[in-house]
XYZ file of C-alpha atoms in Angstrom:
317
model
C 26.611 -6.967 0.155
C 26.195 -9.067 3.456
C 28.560 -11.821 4.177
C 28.066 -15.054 6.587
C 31.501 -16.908 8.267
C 32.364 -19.120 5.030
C 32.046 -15.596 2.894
C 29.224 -16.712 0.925
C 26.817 -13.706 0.148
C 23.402 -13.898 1.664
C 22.122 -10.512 0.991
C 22.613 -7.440 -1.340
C 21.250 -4.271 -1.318
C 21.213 -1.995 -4.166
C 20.963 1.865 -4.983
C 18.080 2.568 -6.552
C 18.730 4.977 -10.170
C 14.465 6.108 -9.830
C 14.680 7.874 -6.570
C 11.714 9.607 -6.421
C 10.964 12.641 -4.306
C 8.542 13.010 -1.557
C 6.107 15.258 -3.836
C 5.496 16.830 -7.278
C 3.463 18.665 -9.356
C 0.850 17.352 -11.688
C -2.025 17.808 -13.312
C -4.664 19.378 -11.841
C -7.519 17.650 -12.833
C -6.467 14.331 -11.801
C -9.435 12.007 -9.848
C -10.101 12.793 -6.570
C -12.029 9.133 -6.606
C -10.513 5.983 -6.919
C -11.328 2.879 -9.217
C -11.781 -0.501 -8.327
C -9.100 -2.649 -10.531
C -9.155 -5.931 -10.930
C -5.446 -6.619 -10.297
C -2.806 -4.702 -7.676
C -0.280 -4.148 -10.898
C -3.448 -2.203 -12.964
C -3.940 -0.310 -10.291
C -0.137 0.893 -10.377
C -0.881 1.029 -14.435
C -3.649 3.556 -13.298
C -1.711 5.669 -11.049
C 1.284 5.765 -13.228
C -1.256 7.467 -16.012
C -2.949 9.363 -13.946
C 0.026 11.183 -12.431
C 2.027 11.047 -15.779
C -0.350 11.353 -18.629
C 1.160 8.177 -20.231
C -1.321 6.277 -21.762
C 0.923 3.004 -22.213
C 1.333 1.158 -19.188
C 4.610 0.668 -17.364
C 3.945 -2.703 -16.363
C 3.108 -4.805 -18.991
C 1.013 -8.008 -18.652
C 1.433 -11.608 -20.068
C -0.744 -14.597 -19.175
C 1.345 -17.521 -18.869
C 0.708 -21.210 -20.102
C 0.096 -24.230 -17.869
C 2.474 -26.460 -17.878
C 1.971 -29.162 -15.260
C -0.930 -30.072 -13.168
C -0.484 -32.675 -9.788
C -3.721 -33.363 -7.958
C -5.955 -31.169 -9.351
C -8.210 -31.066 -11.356
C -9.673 -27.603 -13.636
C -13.016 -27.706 -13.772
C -13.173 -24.042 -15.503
C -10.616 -21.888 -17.018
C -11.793 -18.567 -18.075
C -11.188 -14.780 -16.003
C -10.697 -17.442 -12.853
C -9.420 -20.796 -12.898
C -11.277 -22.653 -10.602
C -9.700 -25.887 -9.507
C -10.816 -28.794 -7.123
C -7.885 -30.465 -4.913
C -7.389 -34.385 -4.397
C -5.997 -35.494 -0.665
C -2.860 -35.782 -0.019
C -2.236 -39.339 1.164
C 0.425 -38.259 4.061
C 0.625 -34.961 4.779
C 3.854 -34.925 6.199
C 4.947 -34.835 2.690
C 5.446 -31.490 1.363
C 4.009 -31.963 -2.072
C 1.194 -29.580 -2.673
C -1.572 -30.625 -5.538
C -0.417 -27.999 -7.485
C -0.709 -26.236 -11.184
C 2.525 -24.744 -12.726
C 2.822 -22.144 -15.265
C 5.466 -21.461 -17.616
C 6.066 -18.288 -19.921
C 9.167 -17.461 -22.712
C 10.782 -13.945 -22.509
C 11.172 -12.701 -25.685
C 13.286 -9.503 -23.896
C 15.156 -8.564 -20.838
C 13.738 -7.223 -18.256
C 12.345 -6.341 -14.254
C 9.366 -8.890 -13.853
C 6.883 -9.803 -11.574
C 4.088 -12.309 -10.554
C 0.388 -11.678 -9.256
C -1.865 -13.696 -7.915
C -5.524 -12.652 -7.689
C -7.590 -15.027 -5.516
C -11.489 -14.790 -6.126
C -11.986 -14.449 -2.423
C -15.144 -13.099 -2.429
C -16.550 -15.908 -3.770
C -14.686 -18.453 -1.336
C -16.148 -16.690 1.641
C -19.802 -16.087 0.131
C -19.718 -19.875 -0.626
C -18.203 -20.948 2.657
C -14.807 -23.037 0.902
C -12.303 -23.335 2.712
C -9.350 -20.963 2.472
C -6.949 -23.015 0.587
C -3.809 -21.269 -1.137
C -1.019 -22.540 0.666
C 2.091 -21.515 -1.885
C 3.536 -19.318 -4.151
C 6.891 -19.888 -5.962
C 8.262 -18.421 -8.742
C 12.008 -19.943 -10.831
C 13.487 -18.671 -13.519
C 15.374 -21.725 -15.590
C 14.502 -24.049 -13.044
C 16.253 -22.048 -10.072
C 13.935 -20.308 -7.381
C 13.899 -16.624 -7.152
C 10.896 -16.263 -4.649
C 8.919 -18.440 -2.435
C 5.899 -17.965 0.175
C 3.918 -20.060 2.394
C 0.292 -18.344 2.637
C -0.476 -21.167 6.059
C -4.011 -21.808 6.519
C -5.448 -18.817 6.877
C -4.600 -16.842 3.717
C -7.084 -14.193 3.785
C -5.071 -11.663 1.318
C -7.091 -11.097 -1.950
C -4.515 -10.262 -4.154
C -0.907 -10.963 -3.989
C 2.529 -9.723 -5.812
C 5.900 -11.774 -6.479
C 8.865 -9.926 -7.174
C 10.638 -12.324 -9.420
C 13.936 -9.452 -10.348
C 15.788 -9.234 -13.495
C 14.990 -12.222 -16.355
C 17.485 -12.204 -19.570
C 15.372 -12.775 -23.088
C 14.886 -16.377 -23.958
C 14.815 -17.867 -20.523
C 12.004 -18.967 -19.278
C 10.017 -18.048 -15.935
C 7.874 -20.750 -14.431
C 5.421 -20.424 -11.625
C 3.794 -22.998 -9.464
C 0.633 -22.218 -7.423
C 0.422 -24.936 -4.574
C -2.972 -25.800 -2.720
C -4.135 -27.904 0.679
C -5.741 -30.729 0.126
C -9.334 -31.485 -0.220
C -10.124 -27.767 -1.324
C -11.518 -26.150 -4.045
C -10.080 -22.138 -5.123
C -10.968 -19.340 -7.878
C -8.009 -18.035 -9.029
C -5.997 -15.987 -11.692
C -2.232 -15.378 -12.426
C -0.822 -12.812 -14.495
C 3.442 -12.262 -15.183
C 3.940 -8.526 -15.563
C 7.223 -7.150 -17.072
C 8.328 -3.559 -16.589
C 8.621 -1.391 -19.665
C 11.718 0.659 -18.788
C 11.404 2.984 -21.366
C 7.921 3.859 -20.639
C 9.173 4.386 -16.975
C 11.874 6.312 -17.810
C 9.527 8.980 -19.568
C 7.230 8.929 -16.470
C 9.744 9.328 -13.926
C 11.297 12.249 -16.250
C 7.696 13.784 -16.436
C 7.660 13.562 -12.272
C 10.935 14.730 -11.395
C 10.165 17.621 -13.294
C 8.852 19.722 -10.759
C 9.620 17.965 -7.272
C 8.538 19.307 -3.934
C 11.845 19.219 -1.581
C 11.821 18.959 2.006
C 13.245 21.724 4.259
C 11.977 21.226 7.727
C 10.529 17.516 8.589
C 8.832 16.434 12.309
C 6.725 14.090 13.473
C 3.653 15.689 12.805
C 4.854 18.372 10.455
C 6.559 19.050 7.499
C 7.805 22.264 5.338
C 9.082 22.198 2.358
C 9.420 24.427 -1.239
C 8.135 23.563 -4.836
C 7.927 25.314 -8.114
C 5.260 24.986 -10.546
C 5.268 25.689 -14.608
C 1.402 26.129 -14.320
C -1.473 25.786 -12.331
C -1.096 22.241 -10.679
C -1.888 20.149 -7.924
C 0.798 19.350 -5.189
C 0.925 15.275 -5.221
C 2.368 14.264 -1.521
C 3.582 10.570 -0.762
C 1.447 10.824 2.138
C -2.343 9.152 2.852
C -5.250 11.239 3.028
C -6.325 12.346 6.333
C -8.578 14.525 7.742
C -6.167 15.578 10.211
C -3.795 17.470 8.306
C -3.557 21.311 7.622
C -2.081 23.008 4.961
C -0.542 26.871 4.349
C 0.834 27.783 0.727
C 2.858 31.116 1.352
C 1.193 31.615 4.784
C -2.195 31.199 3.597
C -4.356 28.110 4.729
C -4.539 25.928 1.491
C -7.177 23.190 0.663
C -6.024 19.685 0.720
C -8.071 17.212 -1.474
C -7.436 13.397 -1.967
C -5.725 11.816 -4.927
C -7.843 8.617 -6.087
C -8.688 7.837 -2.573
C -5.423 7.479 -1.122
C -3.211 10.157 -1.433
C -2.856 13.940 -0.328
C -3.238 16.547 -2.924
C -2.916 20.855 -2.590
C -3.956 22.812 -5.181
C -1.216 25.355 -6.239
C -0.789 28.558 -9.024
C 1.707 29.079 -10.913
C 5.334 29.997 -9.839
C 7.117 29.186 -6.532
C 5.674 28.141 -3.191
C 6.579 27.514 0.441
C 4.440 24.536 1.832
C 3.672 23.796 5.114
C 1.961 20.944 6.572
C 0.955 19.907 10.290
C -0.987 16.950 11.474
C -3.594 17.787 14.012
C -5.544 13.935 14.983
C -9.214 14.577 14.273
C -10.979 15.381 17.700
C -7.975 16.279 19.347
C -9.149 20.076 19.435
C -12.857 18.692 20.941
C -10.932 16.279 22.979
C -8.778 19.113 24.648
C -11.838 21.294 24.977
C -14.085 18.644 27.088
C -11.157 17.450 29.176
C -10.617 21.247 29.344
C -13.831 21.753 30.820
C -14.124 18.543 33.272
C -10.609 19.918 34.557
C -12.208 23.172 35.660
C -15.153 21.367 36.613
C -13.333 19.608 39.231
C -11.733 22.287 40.489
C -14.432 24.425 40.443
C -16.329 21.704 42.696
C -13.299 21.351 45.206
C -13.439 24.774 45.456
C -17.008 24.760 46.240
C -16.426 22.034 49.034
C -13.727 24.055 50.644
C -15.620 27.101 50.772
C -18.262 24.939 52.660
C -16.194 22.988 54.987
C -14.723 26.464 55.805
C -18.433 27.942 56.461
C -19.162 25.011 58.471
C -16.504 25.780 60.869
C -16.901 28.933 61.227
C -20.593 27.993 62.267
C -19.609 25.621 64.482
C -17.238 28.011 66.081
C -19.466 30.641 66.553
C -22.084 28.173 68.096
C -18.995 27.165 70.642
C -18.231 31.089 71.754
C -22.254 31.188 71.950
């Protein structure tokens, strides 16, 4: 915990129980492509099953109930909720139009708030950019607050809103500039622990463990029940080389995003280097306009030298 002058606690950090390593074996079939989801926490949903095989999802999702609305006014309320924005008379006053939304736990648990903003639409319709706040309270008292400004640009957007006992109730309020209009959803997502717990069980099964780490390499040893495929905790690039045992290895993306090596069954040594794509053709050209321009003072030398010796023998002449 971090303490100010009057001993008041301002910060706390905690130790984390899911530690997770920086690889591990899993199926070898997963996707190499990705899927376009419509919210940030169903995309988790779909990693978590890919990796885990879990077919329930981790994070579960509730849609909340409206509970106030100040200055605006819904004009549909279906996949988006598309509002329209009175003025504020003085805008020194810090009183968004805004719509509030209120949901009942029924158990306790880790929860969390998303926000996904139709902004496709705003920008192919030319509206103005107009989500200017995101708070979300638990029994009245704030647990998280931001100020998108005037230029929110961010498509989707995730509250951490922490731990919330059963029967209290989380309320969120989605504030707006004035004179605007905004497509919108929001969607409370609760962690199922015990779901979790099997998946992280499942992935620390067979964990890859560092033994030599560097900026642009890494070794490290994994063991594998069956034939799998290496998940790393690092993005896909181009740029990196694998060996498994000495031998180069092929390196495939995970949905998109994330580095995968095929491996057989039984115990490995994994090594990995990063090598910046056209750094080899970069070295080779800047290689060759080196000895260029030596080669050509070289040549200029040689025929200031034969000039003098010309001009020399014209002299003894």
């Amino acid at each position: 915990d971090a303490e100010d002058s009057d001993a008041e606690k301002i910060a706390a950090a905690y130790e984390s129980d899911y530690a997770t390593y920086p690889g591990f074996c899993i199926a070898k079939d997963v996707p190499v492509a990705g899927q376009q989801d419509f919210q940030l926490m169903d995309v988790q949903n779909r990693l978590f099953r890919e990796l885990t095989g879990i077919e329930d999802p981790y994070a579960v999702s509730y849609q909340p109930e409206i509970s106030m609305i100040r200055d605006v006014q819904i004009n549909e309320n279906g996949q988006y909720q598309h509002v329209e924005t009175d003025p504020i008379i003085d805008d020194s006053i810090v009183l968004h139009p805004t719509v509030s939304y209120k949901l009942k736990t029924e158990k306790d648990g880790i929860w969390y708030c998303s926000l996904n903003n139709n902004l496709q639409k705003t920008l192919d319709e030319q509206k103005p950019l107009s989500l200017a706040r995101l708070t979300s309270l638990v029994e009245d008292e704030e647990r998280a607050m931001y100020n998108f400004g005037t230029d929110f640009q961010v498509q989707q957007f995730v509250q951490s809103i922490g731990y919330v006992e059963a029967g209290q109730t989380i309320e969120v309020k989605v504030g707006f500039l004035s004179e605007t209009e905004v497509d919108y959803r929001i969607t409370l997502y609760q962690i199922d622990e015990d779901v979790f717990k099997r998946g992280y069980e499942i992935l620390t099964r067979n964990p890859f463990t560092v033994t030599e780490f560097a900026d642009s390499r890494l070794t490290g040893t994994v063991h594998a029940d069956e034939d799998s495929l290496l998940y790393l905790s690092i993005p896909y690039d181009k740029g990196w080389k694998a060996e498994v045992d000495g031998a180069p290895a092929e390196i495939q993306p995970v949905l998109d995003a994330m580095t995968g090596i095929p491996l057989k069954a039984g115990d490995h040594t994994v090594k990995l280097r990063f090598i910046p794509r056209g750094l080899i053709a970069g070295v080779i050209v800047s290689t060759g306009a080196l000895a260029g321009y030596i080669w050509l003072i070289v040549m200029q030398n040689r025929r200031r030298k034969g000039e003098k010796v010309k001009e020399t023998a014209h002299a003894d002449a």
